[in-house]
PDB file of C-alpha atoms in Angstrom:
ATOM      1  CA  MET A   8       0.000   0.000   0.000  1.00 48.00           C
ATOM      2  CA  SER A   9       2.818   2.435   0.743  1.00 57.00           C
ATOM      3  CA  THR A  10       4.572   1.964  -2.611  1.00 73.00           C
ATOM      4  CA  ASP A  11       3.536   3.793  -5.775  1.00 80.00           C
ATOM      5  CA  CYS A  12       4.206   1.334  -8.598  1.00 83.00           C
ATOM      6  CA  SER A  13       3.657   3.978 -11.281  1.00 82.00           C
ATOM      7  CA  MET A  14       6.833   5.847 -10.333  1.00 83.00           C
ATOM      8  CA  TYR A  15       9.087   3.055 -11.654  1.00 86.00           C
ATOM      9  CA  LYS A  16       9.962   3.691 -15.297  1.00 87.00           C
ATOM     10  CA  LYS A  17      12.123   0.649 -16.113  1.00 88.00           C
ATOM     11  CA  GLU A  18      11.106  -3.019 -16.160  1.00 88.00           C
ATOM     12  CA  VAL A  19      14.011  -4.104 -13.951  1.00 88.00           C
ATOM     13  CA  ALA A  20      13.097  -1.586 -11.255  1.00 87.00           C
ATOM     14  CA  CYS A  21       9.387  -2.448 -11.443  1.00 86.00           C
ATOM     15  CA  ASN A  22       9.983  -6.160 -10.997  1.00 84.00           C
ATOM     16  CA  ARG A  23      12.340  -5.671  -8.041  1.00 84.00           C
ATOM     17  CA  VAL A  24      10.042  -3.590  -5.852  1.00 80.00           C
ATOM     18  CA  LEU A  25       9.729  -5.237  -2.447  1.00 75.00           C
ATOM     19  CA  ASN A  26       6.396  -5.609  -0.665  1.00 72.00           C
ATOM     20  CA  ALA A  27       4.323  -4.215  -3.503  1.00 74.00           C
ATOM     21  CA  GLU A  28       2.253  -5.945  -6.108  1.00 80.00           C
ATOM     22  CA  CYS A  29       3.923  -4.172  -9.015  1.00 84.00           C
ATOM     23  CA  SER A  30       4.140  -5.701 -12.467  1.00 85.00           C
ATOM     24  CA  TRP A  31       5.498  -4.491 -15.779  1.00 89.00           C
ATOM     25  CA  ASN A  32       3.018  -4.078 -18.625  1.00 86.00           C
ATOM     26  CA  GLY A  33       5.000  -4.793 -21.787  1.00 86.00           C
ATOM     27  CA  THR A  34       2.413  -3.384 -24.195  1.00 85.00           C
ATOM     28  CA  ARG A  35       2.189  -0.051 -22.384  1.00 84.00           C
ATOM     29  CA  GLY A  36       5.828   0.032 -21.298  1.00 86.00           C
ATOM     30  CA  GLU A  37       4.773   1.086 -17.806  1.00 86.00           C
ATOM     31  CA  CYS A  38       4.808  -0.286 -14.290  1.00 88.00           C
ATOM     32  CA  GLY A  39       1.452  -0.883 -12.626  1.00 86.00           C
ATOM     33  CA  TRP A  40      -0.290  -3.002 -10.031  1.00 84.00           C
ATOM     34  CA  ASN A  41      -0.923  -6.740 -10.443  1.00 82.00           C
ATOM     35  CA  GLY A  42      -4.651  -6.669  -9.775  1.00 80.00           C
ATOM     36  CA  PHE A  43      -5.859  -3.434 -11.307  1.00 84.00           C
ATOM     37  CA  THR A  44      -4.133  -0.214 -12.291  1.00 85.00           C
ATOM     38  CA  CYS A  45      -6.656   2.582 -11.916  1.00 87.00           C
ATOM     39  CA  PHE A  46      -5.088   4.942 -14.448  1.00 84.00           C
ATOM     40  CA  TRP A  47      -5.145   2.254 -17.121  1.00 85.00           C
ATOM     41  CA  GLY A  48      -8.766   1.404 -16.332  1.00 86.00           C
ATOM     42  CA  HIS A  49     -10.271   4.860 -15.781  1.00 86.00           C
ATOM     43  CA  GLY A  50      -7.640   7.366 -16.949  1.00 84.00           C
ATOM     44  CA  LYS A  51      -8.949  10.903 -16.587  1.00 87.00           C
ATOM     45  CA  ASP A  52     -12.601   9.882 -16.239  1.00 88.00           C
ATOM     46  CA  LYS A  53     -13.612  11.129 -12.790  1.00 89.00           C
ATOM     47  CA  THR A  54     -17.018   9.497 -12.238  1.00 90.00           C
ATOM     48  CA  PRO A  55     -16.051   5.811 -12.657  1.00 90.00           C
ATOM     49  CA  CYS A  56     -12.898   6.464 -10.653  1.00 89.00           C
ATOM     50  CA  LEU A  57     -14.870   7.797  -7.692  1.00 88.00           C
ATOM     51  CA  ASP A  58     -17.298   4.874  -7.939  1.00 90.00           C
ATOM     52  CA  ASP A  59     -14.466   2.302  -7.852  1.00 88.00           C
ATOM     53  CA  SER A  60     -13.390   1.519  -4.263  1.00 86.00           C
ATOM     54  CA  ARG A  61      -9.947   0.387  -5.474  1.00 86.00           C
ATOM     55  CA  CYS A  62      -9.133   3.830  -6.859  1.00 88.00           C
ATOM     56  CA  LYS A  63      -8.886   7.439  -5.763  1.00 88.00           C
ATOM     57  CA  TRP A  64      -9.229  10.605  -7.790  1.00 89.00           C
ATOM     58  CA  VAL A  65      -6.192  12.903  -7.575  1.00 87.00           C
ATOM     59  CA  TYR A  66      -7.517  16.429  -7.992  1.00 88.00           C
ATOM     60  CA  SER A  67      -4.108  18.050  -8.539  1.00 86.00           C
ATOM     61  CA  ASP A  68      -3.279  15.743 -11.476  1.00 83.00           C
ATOM     62  CA  GLU A  69      -6.908  15.323 -12.573  1.00 87.00           C
ATOM     63  CA  GLU A  70      -6.465  11.585 -13.041  1.00 86.00           C
ATOM     64  CA  CYS A  71      -7.421   8.311 -11.422  1.00 89.00           C
ATOM     65  CA  LYS A  72      -4.707   6.566  -9.377  1.00 87.00           C
ATOM     66  CA  ASN A  73      -4.299   3.630  -7.050  1.00 85.00           C
ATOM     67  CA  PRO A  74      -4.226   4.734  -3.417  1.00 83.00           C
ATOM     68  CA  THR A  75      -0.678   4.869  -2.086  1.00 78.00           C
ATOM     69  CA  GLY A  76       0.885   5.883   1.174  1.00 74.00           C
ATOM     70  CA  TYR A  77      -0.430   5.569   4.682  1.00 77.00           C
ATOM     71  CA  SER A  78      -3.725   6.855   6.021  1.00 77.00           C
ATOM     72  CA  SER A  79      -3.794  10.049   8.068  1.00 81.00           C
ATOM     73  CA  SER A  80      -4.075   7.984  11.269  1.00 88.00           C
ATOM     74  CA  TYR A  81      -0.964   5.998  10.391  1.00 87.00           C
ATOM     75  CA  ASN A  82       0.889   9.189   9.457  1.00 87.00           C
ATOM     76  CA  GLY A  83      -0.014  10.638  12.850  1.00 92.00           C
ATOM     77  CA  ILE A  84       1.204   7.537  14.671  1.00 93.00           C
ATOM     78  CA  PHE A  85       4.393   7.555  12.585  1.00 90.00           C
ATOM     79  CA  ALA A  86       5.145  11.209  13.365  1.00 91.00           C
ATOM     80  CA  GLY A  87       4.048  11.037  16.989  1.00 95.00           C
ATOM     81  CA  ALA A  88       6.200   8.014  17.827  1.00 95.00           C
ATOM     82  CA  MET A  89       9.430   9.997  17.612  1.00 94.00           C
ATOM     83  CA  ILE A  90       7.978  12.951  19.508  1.00 94.00           C
ATOM     84  CA  VAL A  91       6.721  10.747  22.356  1.00 96.00           C
ATOM     85  CA  GLY A  92      10.079   8.957  22.439  1.00 95.00           C
ATOM     86  CA  ALA A  93      11.966  12.267  22.600  1.00 94.00           C
ATOM     87  CA  MET A  94       9.727  13.437  25.418  1.00 95.00           C
ATOM     88  CA  ILE A  95      10.359  10.242  27.401  1.00 95.00           C
ATOM     89  CA  GLY A  96      14.087  10.363  26.677  1.00 93.00           C
ATOM     90  CA  SER A  97      14.476  13.994  27.706  1.00 91.00           C
ATOM     91  CA  ILE A  98      12.524  13.501  30.940  1.00 94.00           C
ATOM     92  CA  TYR A  99      14.824  10.734  32.161  1.00 92.00           C
ATOM     93  CA  ALA A 100      18.053  11.857  30.472  1.00 90.00           C
ATOM     94  CA  GLY A 101      19.398  13.888  33.378  1.00 87.00           C
ATOM     95  CA  GLN A 102      18.921  11.064  35.874  1.00 91.00           C
ATOM     96  CA  PHE A 103      20.329   8.551  33.397  1.00 91.00           C
ATOM     97  CA  ALA A 104      23.464  10.605  32.669  1.00 88.00           C
ATOM     98  CA  ALA A 105      24.008  11.334  36.377  1.00 88.00           C
ATOM     99  CA  ARG A 106      23.704   7.664  37.306  1.00 92.00           C
ATOM    100  CA  PHE A 107      25.694   6.034  34.497  1.00 91.00           C
ATOM    101  CA  GLY A 108      27.970   8.865  33.364  1.00 87.00           C
ATOM    102  CA  HIS A 109      28.406  10.450  29.960  1.00 86.00           C
ATOM    103  CA  LYS A 110      30.523   7.724  28.364  1.00 86.00           C
ATOM    104  CA  VAL A 111      27.999   4.987  29.132  1.00 90.00           C
ATOM    105  CA  SER A 112      25.144   7.289  28.086  1.00 90.00           C
ATOM    106  CA  PHE A 113      26.748   7.970  24.708  1.00 90.00           C
ATOM    107  CA  LEU A 114      27.565   4.280  24.256  1.00 93.00           C
ATOM    108  CA  ILE A 115      23.950   3.301  24.922  1.00 93.00           C
ATOM    109  CA  VAL A 116      22.751   6.071  22.596  1.00 92.00           C
ATOM    110  CA  GLY A 117      24.930   4.624  19.829  1.00 93.00           C
ATOM    111  CA  ILE A 118      23.761   1.054  20.417  1.00 96.00           C
ATOM    112  CA  VAL A 119      20.072   2.003  20.541  1.00 94.00           C
ATOM    113  CA  GLY A 120      20.570   4.154  17.427  1.00 92.00           C
ATOM    114  CA  VAL A 121      21.992   1.160  15.552  1.00 95.00           C
ATOM    115  CA  VAL A 122      19.119  -1.053  16.761  1.00 96.00           C
ATOM    116  CA  SER A 123      16.640   1.591  15.604  1.00 95.00           C
ATOM    117  CA  SER A 124      18.326   1.788  12.200  1.00 92.00           C
ATOM    118  CA  VAL A 125      18.136  -1.992  11.851  1.00 94.00           C
ATOM    119  CA  MET A 126      14.440  -1.829  12.741  1.00 94.00           C
ATOM    120  CA  TYR A 127      13.916   0.782   9.989  1.00 89.00           C
ATOM    121  CA  HIS A 128      15.534  -1.522   7.449  1.00 89.00           C
ATOM    122  CA  VAL A 129      13.609  -4.580   8.662  1.00 90.00           C
ATOM    123  CA  SER A 130      10.328  -2.671   8.447  1.00 87.00           C
ATOM    124  CA  SER A 131      11.178  -1.587   4.915  1.00 79.00           C
ATOM    125  CA  ALA A 132      12.030  -5.129   3.835  1.00 79.00           C
ATOM    126  CA  THR A 133       8.978  -6.720   5.472  1.00 81.00           C
ATOM    127  CA  ASN A 134       6.534  -3.803   5.102  1.00 77.00           C
ATOM    128  CA  GLU A 135       5.794  -3.857   8.841  1.00 86.00           C
ATOM    129  CA  PHE A 136       4.445  -0.485   9.908  1.00 87.00           C
ATOM    130  CA  TRP A 137       4.585  -1.183  13.648  1.00 92.00           C
ATOM    131  CA  VAL A 138       8.252  -2.188  13.546  1.00 92.00           C
ATOM    132  CA  LEU A 139       8.907   1.183  11.922  1.00 91.00           C
ATOM    133  CA  CYS A 140       6.963   2.963  14.673  1.00 94.00           C
ATOM    134  CA  VAL A 141       8.861   1.165  17.447  1.00 95.00           C
ATOM    135  CA  GLY A 142      12.112   2.108  15.703  1.00 95.00           C
ATOM    136  CA  ARG A 143      10.987   5.736  15.599  1.00 94.00           C
ATOM    137  CA  LEU A 144      10.024   5.581  19.271  1.00 96.00           C
ATOM    138  CA  LEU A 145      13.496   4.261  20.145  1.00 95.00           C
ATOM    139  CA  ILE A 146      15.285   6.887  18.055  1.00 94.00           C
ATOM    140  CA  GLY A 147      13.102   9.502  19.771  1.00 94.00           C
ATOM    141  CA  VAL A 148      14.297   8.282  23.179  1.00 95.00           C
ATOM    142  CA  VAL A 149      17.866   8.530  21.881  1.00 93.00           C
ATOM    143  CA  LEU A 150      17.307  12.080  20.612  1.00 91.00           C
ATOM    144  CA  GLY A 151      15.809  13.128  23.935  1.00 92.00           C
ATOM    145  CA  LEU A 152      18.788  11.683  25.792  1.00 92.00           C
ATOM    146  CA  VAL A 153      21.337  13.252  23.441  1.00 88.00           C
ATOM    147  CA  ASN A 154      19.722  16.696  23.580  1.00 84.00           C
ATOM    148  CA  VAL A 155      20.104  16.696  27.358  1.00 85.00           C
ATOM    149  CA  ALA A 156      23.365  14.767  27.817  1.00 85.00           C
ATOM    150  CA  CYS A 157      25.416  16.600  25.170  1.00 81.00           C
ATOM    151  CA  PRO A 158      25.005  20.111  26.620  1.00 78.00           C
ATOM    152  CA  MET A 159      25.748  18.708  30.095  1.00 79.00           C
ATOM    153  CA  TYR A 160      28.904  17.056  28.774  1.00 80.00           C
ATOM    154  CA  VAL A 161      30.075  20.161  26.911  1.00 76.00           C
ATOM    155  CA  ASP A 162      29.412  22.307  29.959  1.00 75.00           C
ATOM    156  CA  GLN A 163      31.437  20.014  32.246  1.00 77.00           C
ATOM    157  CA  LYS A 164      34.355  19.617  29.818  1.00 78.00           C
ATOM    158  CA  ARG A 165      34.749  23.274  28.893  1.00 74.00           C
ATOM    159  CA  PRO A 166      38.232  24.791  28.954  1.00 75.00           C
ATOM    160  CA  PRO A 167      38.994  26.826  32.093  1.00 74.00           C
ATOM    161  CA  GLU A 168      39.547  30.004  30.073  1.00 76.00           C
ATOM    162  CA  VAL A 169      35.900  30.082  28.992  1.00 70.00           C
ATOM    163  CA  PRO A 170      34.271  32.301  31.638  1.00 67.00           C
ATOM    164  CA  SER A 171      30.657  31.145  31.538  1.00 66.00           C
ATOM    165  CA  ARG A 172      29.669  27.536  32.098  1.00 63.00           C
ATOM    166  CA  GLY A 173      26.396  27.916  30.224  1.00 65.00           C
ATOM    167  CA  ARG A 174      27.856  29.700  27.210  1.00 67.00           C
ATOM    168  CA  CYS A 175      29.293  26.528  25.616  1.00 64.00           C
ATOM    169  CA  SER A 176      26.183  24.408  26.016  1.00 63.00           C
ATOM    170  CA  VAL A 177      23.806  27.151  24.896  1.00 69.00           C
ATOM    171  CA  SER A 178      26.028  27.861  21.903  1.00 70.00           C
ATOM    172  CA  GLY A 179      25.959  24.187  20.906  1.00 66.00           C
ATOM    173  CA  VAL A 180      22.174  23.983  21.159  1.00 67.00           C
ATOM    174  CA  HIS A 181      21.863  27.251  19.226  1.00 74.00           C
ATOM    175  CA  HIS A 182      23.988  25.850  16.398  1.00 75.00           C
ATOM    176  CA  VAL A 183      21.893  22.676  16.229  1.00 73.00           C
ATOM    177  CA  TRP A 184      18.685  24.689  15.891  1.00 76.00           C
ATOM    178  CA  HIS A 185      20.336  26.977  13.338  1.00 82.00           C
ATOM    179  CA  TYR A 186      21.220  23.880  11.284  1.00 79.00           C
ATOM    180  CA  VAL A 187      17.649  22.562  11.550  1.00 80.00           C
ATOM    181  CA  CYS A 188      16.158  25.881  10.434  1.00 87.00           C
ATOM    182  CA  CYS A 189      18.602  26.204   7.522  1.00 89.00           C
ATOM    183  CA  SER A 190      17.968  22.665   6.285  1.00 87.00           C
ATOM    184  CA  ASP A 191      14.197  23.148   6.593  1.00 85.00           C
ATOM    185  CA  GLY A 192      14.497  26.409   4.672  1.00 86.00           C
ATOM    186  CA  VAL A 193      16.504  24.772   1.897  1.00 88.00           C
ATOM    187  CA  GLY A 194      13.952  21.953   1.713  1.00 84.00           C
ATOM    188  CA  TYR A 195      11.088  24.441   1.579  1.00 84.00           C
ATOM    189  CA  TRP A 196      12.639  26.479  -1.241  1.00 85.00           C
ATOM    190  CA  ALA A 197      13.663  23.355  -3.145  1.00 82.00           C
ATOM    191  CA  LYS A 198      10.110  22.079  -2.929  1.00 79.00           C
ATOM    192  CA  ARG A 199       8.830  25.364  -4.311  1.00 80.00           C
ATOM    193  CA  GLN A 200      11.512  25.096  -7.034  1.00 67.00           C
ATOM    194  CA  LEU A 201      12.861  28.601  -6.513  1.00 56.00           C
TER     195      LEU A 201
END
């Protein structure tokens, strides 16, 4: 459901799509779905497309397409998993870093990050949405821990000639947010094709 078969333009790519019922139509020279490809069946005819439960009408393209992607509920769960994880991680990060120290905290962050990455890849290979959400929850916990532990570490390891203890950690957090805003801005302008 999450894969759009019509975006594959070569037969080799179409036939190698994992977890999707894509098939190459040799007469059309296009990739479509095994059961029914809505554009091939209804094209730009709106009424039969809306009547067919297998299809959805795309108003921006004014054509009939197979539904792709996740529902709005699944998108909300997907996005919220990382936010909830970050909230949990940041709440307990100070206690965790104080109890186990910074080295152990960073080691655990790295290990959990690798586990989360493996879960992302497994969910992609098996098309398991909930494995993806658990991976996002774990990476959220890691992000919450890192966003608390890193400024603490920088503040404690500052050189003696730096007068303010908070200046280093605040500067580091400021640079992270500056990076996030710049990358979001570049993505926004690239999407608008300016």
